Amino acid sequence: MATVSISDPATCAGPSGPFLHVYVTVVDVQAHTSATASATDSGWQDLTPKLSSSPRQIDLLGQANNQCFLATLGDAKQLQAGTYQQIRVILADNSASISNNQCSAAGTANCLVLSADSKAYALQLSSEAKTGIKIPSGQLASGGFTIGAGQTKDLNIDFDTCASIVQTGNGQFRLKPVLHAGEVTTTATSINGTVLDKVSGKPVAGNVLVALEQKDSTGVDRIVMSTLANADGTFVFCPLPTGMYDIVVVGISSTGAVYAPAIVTGVSNGETTGKIALSAPLAAGTDTATLSGKVTSQNASNSGTVADVSLSALETIASTTYTIPLVPNAQQNAATSAVTTAAGSSCPNNTDCASYSLLLPAAGSYVGAYSTSGATLTQSSPYATYVVDGIAFVPSSGGTLNCTPSEMKSQAYALTAGGATISVTSALAFTQCQ
């Protein structure tokens, strides 16, 4: 038996964030034991058979219940025993008729409401309504959802709303979904803690972004969830699949001062980090670094083609590579950045391109291992060394990797001072794209 739920610890919720609500209407969730099965292949298991006749509209920025879940999608479903390596979440077409539709003002089944004017705007879909949002094995905890004969398990889908919404050049909003999933317990095992200013011992007056990271197949720490700390400095991640995680924290004060990142390693679900101290930022004007560059894409015929690219900043400390979240200000409301390449006069010949600019803490990270008495954090180096990492996806595919190779990295840029703007001289040049 399996039950399916949705969660989303969001970093872009109003009133301080750009969105008051983000509504999606789910009509089905399916699973397959093959990581490579297409949407039309046989063997898909329907996890939510009653949803097709009674779709569920969910506010991804809504208030979770006491068990951390935004919604439970239908009753428990009997499944064949096996390891399911692919999940697809299918959304209603925007023309569908939905009862009690919160998007009626936008005339769609999926929409968002802006903080700026409290108006509803259509959330544009493409393949999500037809083939579903794909959650591949790389975005499933432990590489798959395993269920044995006679077992009952709970599958949670974490919807990274803030990294999944793109405003296009014509002012429309498009869903470019980023999801993770894994087995959880409905008793809501969590990781929690409190972030404080090291000098004052008080919560940071500003924005503090806390990222939950886990190593991928290559050993790189990737963000699986992120949230903003509350005004009192507290944060919580739940529900969580069983496993070991690292916590990476970045913060900016209300005056614009950016703290050095703090990293607590080796935290298991069910544990509390205690107090995490953010060390005072460097002198004003020297506490950030901006990495600016260009992404290009072309197909096998060496012509420009559109690609979605997820961008993040990596820092390697004592042989471990972490993802350092972007500074959480008004322009950066997600821990990573996303761009879509397009034809333009500034693009190199025979490519589509997109420019990016990533604002990051300049100071080196403070790192320490988890301890029940609180982690002791030590600075790795006075200034950070960053690599810009890009992963390409097929546009609006729900997570299908694109291009060969699908991941590219810049050279390492070692900061020698803060307040710098660094031009990433070599483009992240994706080739052999669809």
mmCIF file with all atom_site columns, N, CA and C in Angstrom, residues 136-196:
data_model
loop_
_atom_site.group_PDB
_atom_site.id
_atom_site.type_symbol
_atom_site.label_atom_id
_atom_site.label_alt_id
_atom_site.label_comp_id
_atom_site.label_asym_id
_atom_site.label_entity_id
_atom_site.label_seq_id
_atom_site.pdbx_PDB_ins_code
_atom_site.Cartn_x
_atom_site.Cartn_y
_atom_site.Cartn_z
_atom_site.occupancy
_atom_site.B_iso_or_equiv
_atom_site.pdbx_formal_charge
_atom_site.auth_seq_id
_atom_site.auth_comp_id
_atom_site.auth_asym_id
_atom_site.auth_atom_id
_atom_site.pdbx_PDB_model_num
ATOM 1   N N  . PRO A 1 136 ? 12.707 11.873 -11.831 1.00 0.00 ? 136 PRO A N  1
ATOM 2   C CA . PRO A 1 136 ? 13.560 10.724 -12.161 1.00 0.00 ? 136 PRO A CA 1
ATOM 3   C C  . PRO A 1 136 ? 14.235 10.154 -10.920 1.00 0.00 ? 136 PRO A C  1
ATOM 4   N N  . SER A 1 137 ? 14.920 9.037  -11.098 1.00 0.00 ? 137 SER A N  1
ATOM 5   C CA . SER A 1 137 ? 15.547 8.353  -9.967  1.00 0.00 ? 137 SER A CA 1
ATOM 6   C C  . SER A 1 137 ? 16.555 9.238  -9.254  1.00 0.00 ? 137 SER A C  1
ATOM 7   N N  . GLY A 1 138 ? 17.216 10.149 -10.004 1.00 0.00 ? 138 GLY A N  1
ATOM 8   C CA . GLY A 1 138 ? 18.181 11.041 -9.377  1.00 0.00 ? 138 GLY A CA 1
ATOM 9   C C  . GLY A 1 138 ? 17.558 12.035 -8.417  1.00 0.00 ? 138 GLY A C  1
ATOM 10  N N  . GLN A 1 139 ? 16.239 12.226 -8.511  1.00 0.00 ? 139 GLN A N  1
ATOM 11  C CA . GLN A 1 139 ? 15.536 13.130 -7.611  1.00 0.00 ? 139 GLN A CA 1
ATOM 12  C C  . GLN A 1 139 ? 14.604 12.373 -6.659  1.00 0.00 ? 139 GLN A C  1
ATOM 13  N N  . LEU A 1 140 ? 14.815 11.050 -6.586  1.00 0.00 ? 140 LEU A N  1
ATOM 14  C CA . LEU A 1 140 ? 14.119 10.215 -5.613  1.00 0.00 ? 140 LEU A CA 1
ATOM 15  C C  . LEU A 1 140 ? 15.114 9.811  -4.532  1.00 0.00 ? 140 LEU A C  1
ATOM 16  N N  . ALA A 1 141 ? 14.746 9.983  -3.284  1.00 0.00 ? 141 ALA A N  1
ATOM 17  C CA . ALA A 1 141 ? 15.628 9.596  -2.187  1.00 0.00 ? 141 ALA A CA 1
ATOM 18  C C  . ALA A 1 141 ? 16.003 8.126  -2.323  1.00 0.00 ? 141 ALA A C  1
ATOM 19  N N  . SER A 1 142 ? 17.294 7.823  -2.155  1.00 0.00 ? 142 SER A N  1
ATOM 20  C CA . SER A 1 142 ? 17.844 6.464  -2.276  1.00 0.00 ? 142 SER A CA 1
ATOM 21  C C  . SER A 1 142 ? 17.702 5.911  -3.683  1.00 0.00 ? 142 SER A C  1
ATOM 22  N N  . GLY A 1 143 ? 17.398 6.773  -4.676  1.00 0.00 ? 143 GLY A N  1
ATOM 23  C CA . GLY A 1 143 ? 17.322 6.344  -6.063  1.00 0.00 ? 143 GLY A CA 1
ATOM 24  C C  . GLY A 1 143 ? 16.038 5.653  -6.452  1.00 0.00 ? 143 GLY A C  1
ATOM 25  N N  . GLY A 1 144 ? 15.102 5.498  -5.508  1.00 0.00 ? 144 GLY A N  1
ATOM 26  C CA . GLY A 1 144 ? 13.842 4.839  -5.836  1.00 0.00 ? 144 GLY A CA 1
ATOM 27  C C  . GLY A 1 144 ? 12.971 4.654  -4.613  1.00 0.00 ? 144 GLY A C  1
ATOM 28  N N  . PHE A 1 145 ? 11.704 4.357  -4.859  1.00 0.00 ? 145 PHE A N  1
ATOM 29  C CA . PHE A 1 145 ? 10.714 4.139  -3.809  1.00 0.00 ? 145 PHE A CA 1
ATOM 30  C C  . PHE A 1 145 ? 10.424 2.645  -3.774  1.00 0.00 ? 145 PHE A C  1
ATOM 31  N N  . THR A 1 146 ? 10.950 1.968  -2.738  1.00 0.00 ? 146 THR A N  1
ATOM 32  C CA . THR A 1 146 ? 10.854 0.509  -2.664  1.00 0.00 ? 146 THR A CA 1
ATOM 33  C C  . THR A 1 146 ? 9.730  0.101  -1.726  1.00 0.00 ? 146 THR A C  1
ATOM 34  N N  . ILE A 1 147 ? 8.891  -0.800 -2.224  1.00 0.00 ? 147 ILE A N  1
ATOM 35  C CA . ILE A 1 147 ? 7.785  -1.285 -1.399  1.00 0.00 ? 147 ILE A CA 1
ATOM 36  C C  . ILE A 1 147 ? 7.727  -2.805 -1.532  1.00 0.00 ? 147 ILE A C  1
ATOM 37  N N  . GLY A 1 148 ? 7.647  -3.485 -0.384  1.00 0.00 ? 148 GLY A N  1
ATOM 38  C CA . GLY A 1 148 ? 7.601  -4.937 -0.375  1.00 0.00 ? 148 GLY A CA 1
ATOM 39  C C  . GLY A 1 148 ? 6.179  -5.450 -0.302  1.00 0.00 ? 148 GLY A C  1
ATOM 40  N N  . ALA A 1 149 ? 6.024  -6.744 -0.528  1.00 0.00 ? 149 ALA A N  1
ATOM 41  C CA . ALA A 1 149 ? 4.700  -7.356 -0.471  1.00 0.00 ? 149 ALA A CA 1
ATOM 42  C C  . ALA A 1 149 ? 4.095  -7.163 0.917   1.00 0.00 ? 149 ALA A C  1
ATOM 43  N N  . GLY A 1 150 ? 2.882  -6.638 0.960   1.00 0.00 ? 150 GLY A N  1
ATOM 44  C CA . GLY A 1 150 ? 2.185  -6.444 2.232   1.00 0.00 ? 150 GLY A CA 1
ATOM 45  C C  . GLY A 1 150 ? 2.571  -5.191 2.985   1.00 0.00 ? 150 GLY A C  1
ATOM 46  N N  . GLN A 1 151 ? 3.528  -4.406 2.467   1.00 0.00 ? 151 GLN A N  1
ATOM 47  C CA . GLN A 1 151 ? 3.961  -3.208 3.172   1.00 0.00 ? 151 GLN A CA 1
ATOM 48  C C  . GLN A 1 151 ? 3.048  -2.012 2.877   1.00 0.00 ? 151 GLN A C  1
ATOM 49  N N  . THR A 1 152 ? 2.993  -1.100 3.837   1.00 0.00 ? 152 THR A N  1
ATOM 50  C CA . THR A 1 152 ? 2.331  0.191  3.646   1.00 0.00 ? 152 THR A CA 1
ATOM 51  C C  . THR A 1 152 ? 3.369  1.280  3.858   1.00 0.00 ? 152 THR A C  1
ATOM 52  N N  . LYS A 1 153 ? 3.556  2.132  2.848   1.00 0.00 ? 153 LYS A N  1
ATOM 53  C CA . LYS A 1 153 ? 4.556  3.196  2.941   1.00 0.00 ? 153 LYS A CA 1
ATOM 54  C C  . LYS A 1 153 ? 3.959  4.519  2.476   1.00 0.00 ? 153 LYS A C  1
ATOM 55  N N  . ASP A 1 154 ? 4.598  5.604  2.886   1.00 0.00 ? 154 ASP A N  1
ATOM 56  C CA . ASP A 1 154 ? 4.141  6.948  2.543   1.00 0.00 ? 154 ASP A CA 1
ATOM 57  C C  . ASP A 1 154 ? 5.167  7.614  1.642   1.00 0.00 ? 154 ASP A C  1
ATOM 58  N N  . LEU A 1 155 ? 4.704  8.083  0.489   1.00 0.00 ? 155 LEU A N  1
ATOM 59  C CA . LEU A 1 155 ? 5.557  8.773  -0.476  1.00 0.00 ? 155 LEU A CA 1
ATOM 60  C C  . LEU A 1 155 ? 5.250  10.253 -0.427  1.00 0.00 ? 155 LEU A C  1
ATOM 61  N N  . ASN A 1 156 ? 6.252  11.065 -0.176  1.00 0.00 ? 156 ASN A N  1
ATOM 62  C CA . ASN A 1 156 ? 6.045  12.519 -0.172  1.00 0.00 ? 156 ASN A CA 1
ATOM 63  C C  . ASN A 1 156 ? 6.733  13.145 -1.371  1.00 0.00 ? 156 ASN A C  1
ATOM 64  N N  . ILE A 1 157 ? 6.035  14.082 -2.013  1.00 0.00 ? 157 ILE A N  1
ATOM 65  C CA . ILE A 1 157 ? 6.570  14.835 -3.147  1.00 0.00 ? 157 ILE A CA 1
ATOM 66  C C  . ILE A 1 157 ? 6.816  16.261 -2.681  1.00 0.00 ? 157 ILE A C  1
ATOM 67  N N  . ASP A 1 158 ? 8.080  16.677 -2.723  1.00 0.00 ? 158 ASP A N  1
ATOM 68  C CA . ASP A 1 158 ? 8.431  18.039 -2.338  1.00 0.00 ? 158 ASP A CA 1
ATOM 69  C C  . ASP A 1 158 ? 8.512  18.892 -3.596  1.00 0.00 ? 158 ASP A C  1
ATOM 70  N N  . PHE A 1 159 ? 7.685  19.923 -3.660  1.00 0.00 ? 159 PHE A N  1
ATOM 71  C CA . PHE A 1 159 ? 7.564  20.790 -4.827  1.00 0.00 ? 159 PHE A CA 1
ATOM 72  C C  . PHE A 1 159 ? 8.332  22.076 -4.538  1.00 0.00 ? 159 PHE A C  1
ATOM 73  N N  . ASP A 1 160 ? 9.478  22.257 -5.211  1.00 0.00 ? 160 ASP A N  1
ATOM 74  C CA . ASP A 1 160 ? 10.290 23.461 -5.000  1.00 0.00 ? 160 ASP A CA 1
ATOM 75  C C  . ASP A 1 160 ? 9.689  24.600 -5.823  1.00 0.00 ? 160 ASP A C  1
ATOM 76  N N  . THR A 1 161 ? 8.657  25.214 -5.256  1.00 0.00 ? 161 THR A N  1
ATOM 77  C CA . THR A 1 161 ? 7.887  26.224 -5.988  1.00 0.00 ? 161 THR A CA 1
ATOM 78  C C  . THR A 1 161 ? 8.752  27.378 -6.459  1.00 0.00 ? 161 THR A C  1
ATOM 79  N N  . CYS A 1 162 ? 9.593  27.880 -5.577  1.00 0.00 ? 162 CYS A N  1
ATOM 80  C CA . CYS A 1 162 ? 10.320 29.115 -5.872  1.00 0.00 ? 162 CYS A CA 1
ATOM 81  C C  . CYS A 1 162 ? 11.323 28.941 -7.007  1.00 0.00 ? 162 CYS A C  1
ATOM 82  N N  . ALA A 1 163 ? 11.812 27.723 -7.192  1.00 0.00 ? 163 ALA A N  1
ATOM 83  C CA . ALA A 1 163 ? 12.733 27.458 -8.296  1.00 0.00 ? 163 ALA A CA 1
ATOM 84  C C  . ALA A 1 163 ? 11.998 26.990 -9.548  1.00 0.00 ? 163 ALA A C  1
ATOM 85  N N  . SER A 1 164 ? 10.668 26.909 -9.465  1.00 0.00 ? 164 SER A N  1
ATOM 86  C CA . SER A 1 164 ? 9.888  26.313 -10.556 1.00 0.00 ? 164 SER A CA 1
ATOM 87  C C  . SER A 1 164 ? 9.088  27.322 -11.366 1.00 0.00 ? 164 SER A C  1
ATOM 88  N N  . ILE A 1 165 ? 9.176  28.604 -11.026 1.00 0.00 ? 165 ILE A N  1
ATOM 89  C CA . ILE A 1 165 ? 8.385  29.616 -11.722 1.00 0.00 ? 165 ILE A CA 1
ATOM 90  C C  . ILE A 1 165 ? 9.310  30.574 -12.451 1.00 0.00 ? 165 ILE A C  1
ATOM 91  N N  . VAL A 1 166 ? 9.049  30.749 -13.725 1.00 0.00 ? 166 VAL A N  1
ATOM 92  C CA . VAL A 1 166 ? 9.852  31.625 -14.569 1.00 0.00 ? 166 VAL A CA 1
ATOM 93  C C  . VAL A 1 166 ? 8.938  32.680 -15.184 1.00 0.00 ? 166 VAL A C  1
ATOM 94  N N  . GLN A 1 167 ? 9.352  33.940 -15.085 1.00 0.00 ? 167 GLN A N  1
ATOM 95  C CA . GLN A 1 167 ? 8.608  34.999 -15.772 1.00 0.00 ? 167 GLN A CA 1
ATOM 96  C C  . GLN A 1 167 ? 9.246  35.214 -17.135 1.00 0.00 ? 167 GLN A C  1
ATOM 97  N N  . THR A 1 168 ? 8.458  35.056 -18.167 1.00 0.00 ? 168 THR A N  1
ATOM 98  C CA . THR A 1 168 ? 8.972  35.167 -19.523 1.00 0.00 ? 168 THR A CA 1
ATOM 99  C C  . THR A 1 168 ? 9.047  36.624 -19.958 1.00 0.00 ? 168 THR A C  1
ATOM 100 N N  . GLY A 1 169 ? 9.674  36.845 -21.104 1.00 0.00 ? 169 GLY A N  1
ATOM 101 C CA . GLY A 1 169 ? 9.872  38.209 -21.592 1.00 0.00 ? 169 GLY A CA 1
ATOM 102 C C  . GLY A 1 169 ? 8.587  38.948 -21.866 1.00 0.00 ? 169 GLY A C  1
ATOM 103 N N  . ASN A 1 170 ? 7.503  38.230 -22.158 1.00 0.00 ? 170 ASN A N  1
ATOM 104 C CA . ASN A 1 170 ? 6.227  38.896 -22.437 1.00 0.00 ? 170 ASN A CA 1
ATOM 105 C C  . ASN A 1 170 ? 5.375  39.076 -21.189 1.00 0.00 ? 170 ASN A C  1
ATOM 106 N N  . GLY A 1 171 ? 5.960  38.846 -20.018 1.00 0.00 ? 171 GLY A N  1
ATOM 107 C CA . GLY A 1 171 ? 5.262  39.086 -18.766 1.00 0.00 ? 171 GLY A CA 1
ATOM 108 C C  . GLY A 1 171 ? 4.437  37.915 -18.268 1.00 0.00 ? 171 GLY A C  1
ATOM 109 N N  . GLN A 1 172 ? 4.420  36.806 -18.997 1.00 0.00 ? 172 GLN A N  1
ATOM 110 C CA . GLN A 1 172 ? 3.687  35.632 -18.538 1.00 0.00 ? 172 GLN A CA 1
ATOM 111 C C  . GLN A 1 172 ? 4.537  34.828 -17.562 1.00 0.00 ? 172 GLN A C  1
ATOM 112 N N  . PHE A 1 173 ? 3.870  33.935 -16.832 1.00 0.00 ? 173 PHE A N  1
ATOM 113 C CA . PHE A 1 173 ? 4.555  33.080 -15.874 1.00 0.00 ? 173 PHE A CA 1
ATOM 114 C C  . PHE A 1 173 ? 4.461  31.632 -16.348 1.00 0.00 ? 173 PHE A C  1
ATOM 115 N N  . ARG A 1 174 ? 5.595  30.942 -16.349 1.00 0.00 ? 174 ARG A N  1
ATOM 116 C CA . ARG A 1 174 ? 5.663  29.569 -16.839 1.00 0.00 ? 174 ARG A CA 1
ATOM 117 C C  . ARG A 1 174 ? 6.150  28.648 -15.740 1.00 0.00 ? 174 ARG A C  1
ATOM 118 N N  . LEU A 1 175 ? 5.546  27.474 -15.676 1.00 0.00 ? 175 LEU A N  1
ATOM 119 C CA . LEU A 1 175 ? 5.969  26.471 -14.710 1.00 0.00 ? 175 LEU A CA 1
ATOM 120 C C  . LEU A 1 175 ? 7.113  25.648 -15.295 1.00 0.00 ? 175 LEU A C  1
ATOM 121 N N  . LYS A 1 176 ? 8.252  25.700 -14.629 1.00 0.00 ? 176 LYS A N  1
ATOM 122 C CA . LYS A 1 176 ? 9.424  24.893 -14.993 1.00 0.00 ? 176 LYS A CA 1
ATOM 123 C C  . LYS A 1 176 ? 9.763  24.054 -13.756 1.00 0.00 ? 176 LYS A C  1
ATOM 124 N N  . PRO A 1 177 ? 9.035  22.951 -13.565 1.00 0.00 ? 177 PRO A N  1
ATOM 125 C CA . PRO A 1 177 ? 8.975  22.306 -12.251 1.00 0.00 ? 177 PRO A CA 1
ATOM 126 C C  . PRO A 1 177 ? 10.263 21.652 -11.784 1.00 0.00 ? 177 PRO A C  1
ATOM 127 N N  . VAL A 1 178 ? 10.528 21.813 -10.477 1.00 0.00 ? 178 VAL A N  1
ATOM 128 C CA . VAL A 1 178 ? 11.642 21.160 -9.789  1.00 0.00 ? 178 VAL A CA 1
ATOM 129 C C  . VAL A 1 178 ? 11.047 20.403 -8.606  1.00 0.00 ? 178 VAL A C  1
ATOM 130 N N  . LEU A 1 179 ? 11.109 19.075 -8.642  1.00 0.00 ? 179 LEU A N  1
ATOM 131 C CA . LEU A 1 179 ? 10.512 18.254 -7.599  1.00 0.00 ? 179 LEU A CA 1
ATOM 132 C C  . LEU A 1 179 ? 11.494 17.205 -7.106  1.00 0.00 ? 179 LEU A C  1
ATOM 133 N N  . HIS A 1 180 ? 11.303 16.806 -5.850  1.00 0.00 ? 180 HIS A N  1
ATOM 134 C CA . HIS A 1 180 ? 12.003 15.662 -5.275  1.00 0.00 ? 180 HIS A CA 1
ATOM 135 C C  . HIS A 1 180 ? 10.954 14.801 -4.572  1.00 0.00 ? 180 HIS A C  1
ATOM 136 N N  . ALA A 1 181 ? 11.269 13.544 -4.338  1.00 0.00 ? 181 ALA A N  1
ATOM 137 C CA . ALA A 1 181 ? 10.314 12.660 -3.675  1.00 0.00 ? 181 ALA A CA 1
ATOM 138 C C  . ALA A 1 181 ? 11.063 11.602 -2.888  1.00 0.00 ? 181 ALA A C  1
ATOM 139 N N  . GLY A 1 182 ? 10.375 11.033 -1.920  1.00 0.00 ? 182 GLY A N  1
ATOM 140 C CA . GLY A 1 182 ? 10.971 9.961  -1.136  1.00 0.00 ? 182 GLY A CA 1
ATOM 141 C C  . GLY A 1 182 ? 10.018 9.442  -0.088  1.00 0.00 ? 182 GLY A C  1
ATOM 142 N N  . GLU A 1 183 ? 10.383 8.301  0.484   1.00 0.00 ? 183 GLU A N  1
ATOM 143 C CA . GLU A 1 183 ? 9.578  7.699  1.544   1.00 0.00 ? 183 GLU A CA 1
ATOM 144 C C  . GLU A 1 183 ? 9.714  8.513  2.823   1.00 0.00 ? 183 GLU A C  1
ATOM 145 N N  . VAL A 1 184 ? 8.590  8.764  3.482   1.00 0.00 ? 184 VAL A N  1
ATOM 146 C CA . VAL A 1 184 ? 8.591  9.514  4.735   1.00 0.00 ? 184 VAL A CA 1
ATOM 147 C C  . VAL A 1 184 ? 7.705  8.776  5.730   1.00 0.00 ? 184 VAL A C  1
ATOM 148 N N  . THR A 1 185 ? 7.655  9.326  6.917   1.00 0.00 ? 185 THR A N  1
ATOM 149 C CA . THR A 1 185 ? 6.716  8.831  7.919   1.00 0.00 ? 185 THR A CA 1
ATOM 150 C C  . THR A 1 185 ? 5.718  9.926  8.214   1.00 0.00 ? 185 THR A C  1
ATOM 151 N N  . THR A 1 186 ? 4.460  9.570  8.367   1.00 0.00 ? 186 THR A N  1
ATOM 152 C CA . THR A 1 186 ? 3.438  10.585 8.616   1.00 0.00 ? 186 THR A CA 1
ATOM 153 C C  . THR A 1 186 ? 3.507  11.138 10.029  1.00 0.00 ? 186 THR A C  1
ATOM 154 N N  . THR A 1 187 ? 4.428  10.621 10.848  1.00 0.00 ? 187 THR A N  1
ATOM 155 C CA . THR A 1 187 ? 4.677  11.271 12.131  1.00 0.00 ? 187 THR A CA 1
ATOM 156 C C  . THR A 1 187 ? 5.622  12.448 11.949  1.00 0.00 ? 187 THR A C  1
ATOM 157 N N  . ALA A 1 188 ? 5.993  12.714 10.663  1.00 0.00 ? 188 ALA A N  1
ATOM 158 C CA . ALA A 1 188 ? 6.696  13.942 10.292  1.00 0.00 ? 188 ALA A CA 1
ATOM 159 C C  . ALA A 1 188 ? 8.057  14.087 10.943  1.00 0.00 ? 188 ALA A C  1
ATOM 160 N N  . THR A 1 189 ? 8.918  13.086 10.766  1.00 0.00 ? 189 THR A N  1
ATOM 161 C CA . THR A 1 189 ? 10.300 13.220 11.203  1.00 0.00 ? 189 THR A CA 1
ATOM 162 C C  . THR A 1 189 ? 10.908 14.452 10.552  1.00 0.00 ? 189 THR A C  1
ATOM 163 N N  . SER A 1 190 ? 11.629 15.252 11.338  1.00 0.00 ? 190 SER A N  1
ATOM 164 C CA . SER A 1 190 ? 12.100 16.540 10.836  1.00 0.00 ? 190 SER A CA 1
ATOM 165 C C  . SER A 1 190 ? 13.538 16.800 11.246  1.00 0.00 ? 190 SER A C  1
ATOM 166 N N  . ILE A 1 191 ? 14.105 17.832 10.639  1.00 0.00 ? 191 ILE A N  1
ATOM 167 C CA . ILE A 1 191 ? 15.342 18.453 11.103  1.00 0.00 ? 191 ILE A CA 1
ATOM 168 C C  . ILE A 1 191 ? 15.002 19.903 11.407  1.00 0.00 ? 191 ILE A C  1
ATOM 169 N N  . ASN A 1 192 ? 15.401 20.369 12.567  1.00 0.00 ? 192 ASN A N  1
ATOM 170 C CA . ASN A 1 192 ? 15.097 21.752 12.930  1.00 0.00 ? 192 ASN A CA 1
ATOM 171 C C  . ASN A 1 192 ? 16.263 22.370 13.671  1.00 0.00 ? 192 ASN A C  1
ATOM 172 N N  . GLY A 1 193 ? 16.223 23.673 13.831  1.00 0.00 ? 193 GLY A N  1
ATOM 173 C CA . GLY A 1 193 ? 17.277 24.394 14.524  1.00 0.00 ? 193 GLY A CA 1
ATOM 174 C C  . GLY A 1 193 ? 16.964 25.870 14.596  1.00 0.00 ? 193 GLY A C  1
ATOM 175 N N  . THR A 1 194 ? 17.951 26.647 15.015  1.00 0.00 ? 194 THR A N  1
ATOM 176 C CA . THR A 1 194 ? 17.803 28.093 15.162  1.00 0.00 ? 194 THR A CA 1
ATOM 177 C C  . THR A 1 194 ? 19.067 28.775 14.662  1.00 0.00 ? 194 THR A C  1
ATOM 178 N N  . VAL A 1 195 ? 18.899 29.816 13.851  1.00 0.00 ? 195 VAL A N  1
ATOM 179 C CA . VAL A 1 195 ? 20.031 30.583 13.331  1.00 0.00 ? 195 VAL A CA 1
ATOM 180 C C  . VAL A 1 195 ? 20.088 31.927 14.044  1.00 0.00 ? 195 VAL A C  1
ATOM 181 N N  . LEU A 1 196 ? 21.281 32.258 14.582  1.00 0.00 ? 196 LEU A N  1
ATOM 182 C CA . LEU A 1 196 ? 21.462 33.504 15.334  1.00 0.00 ? 196 LEU A CA 1
ATOM 183 C C  . LEU A 1 196 ? 22.703 34.236 14.842  1.00 0.00 ? 196 LEU A C  1
#
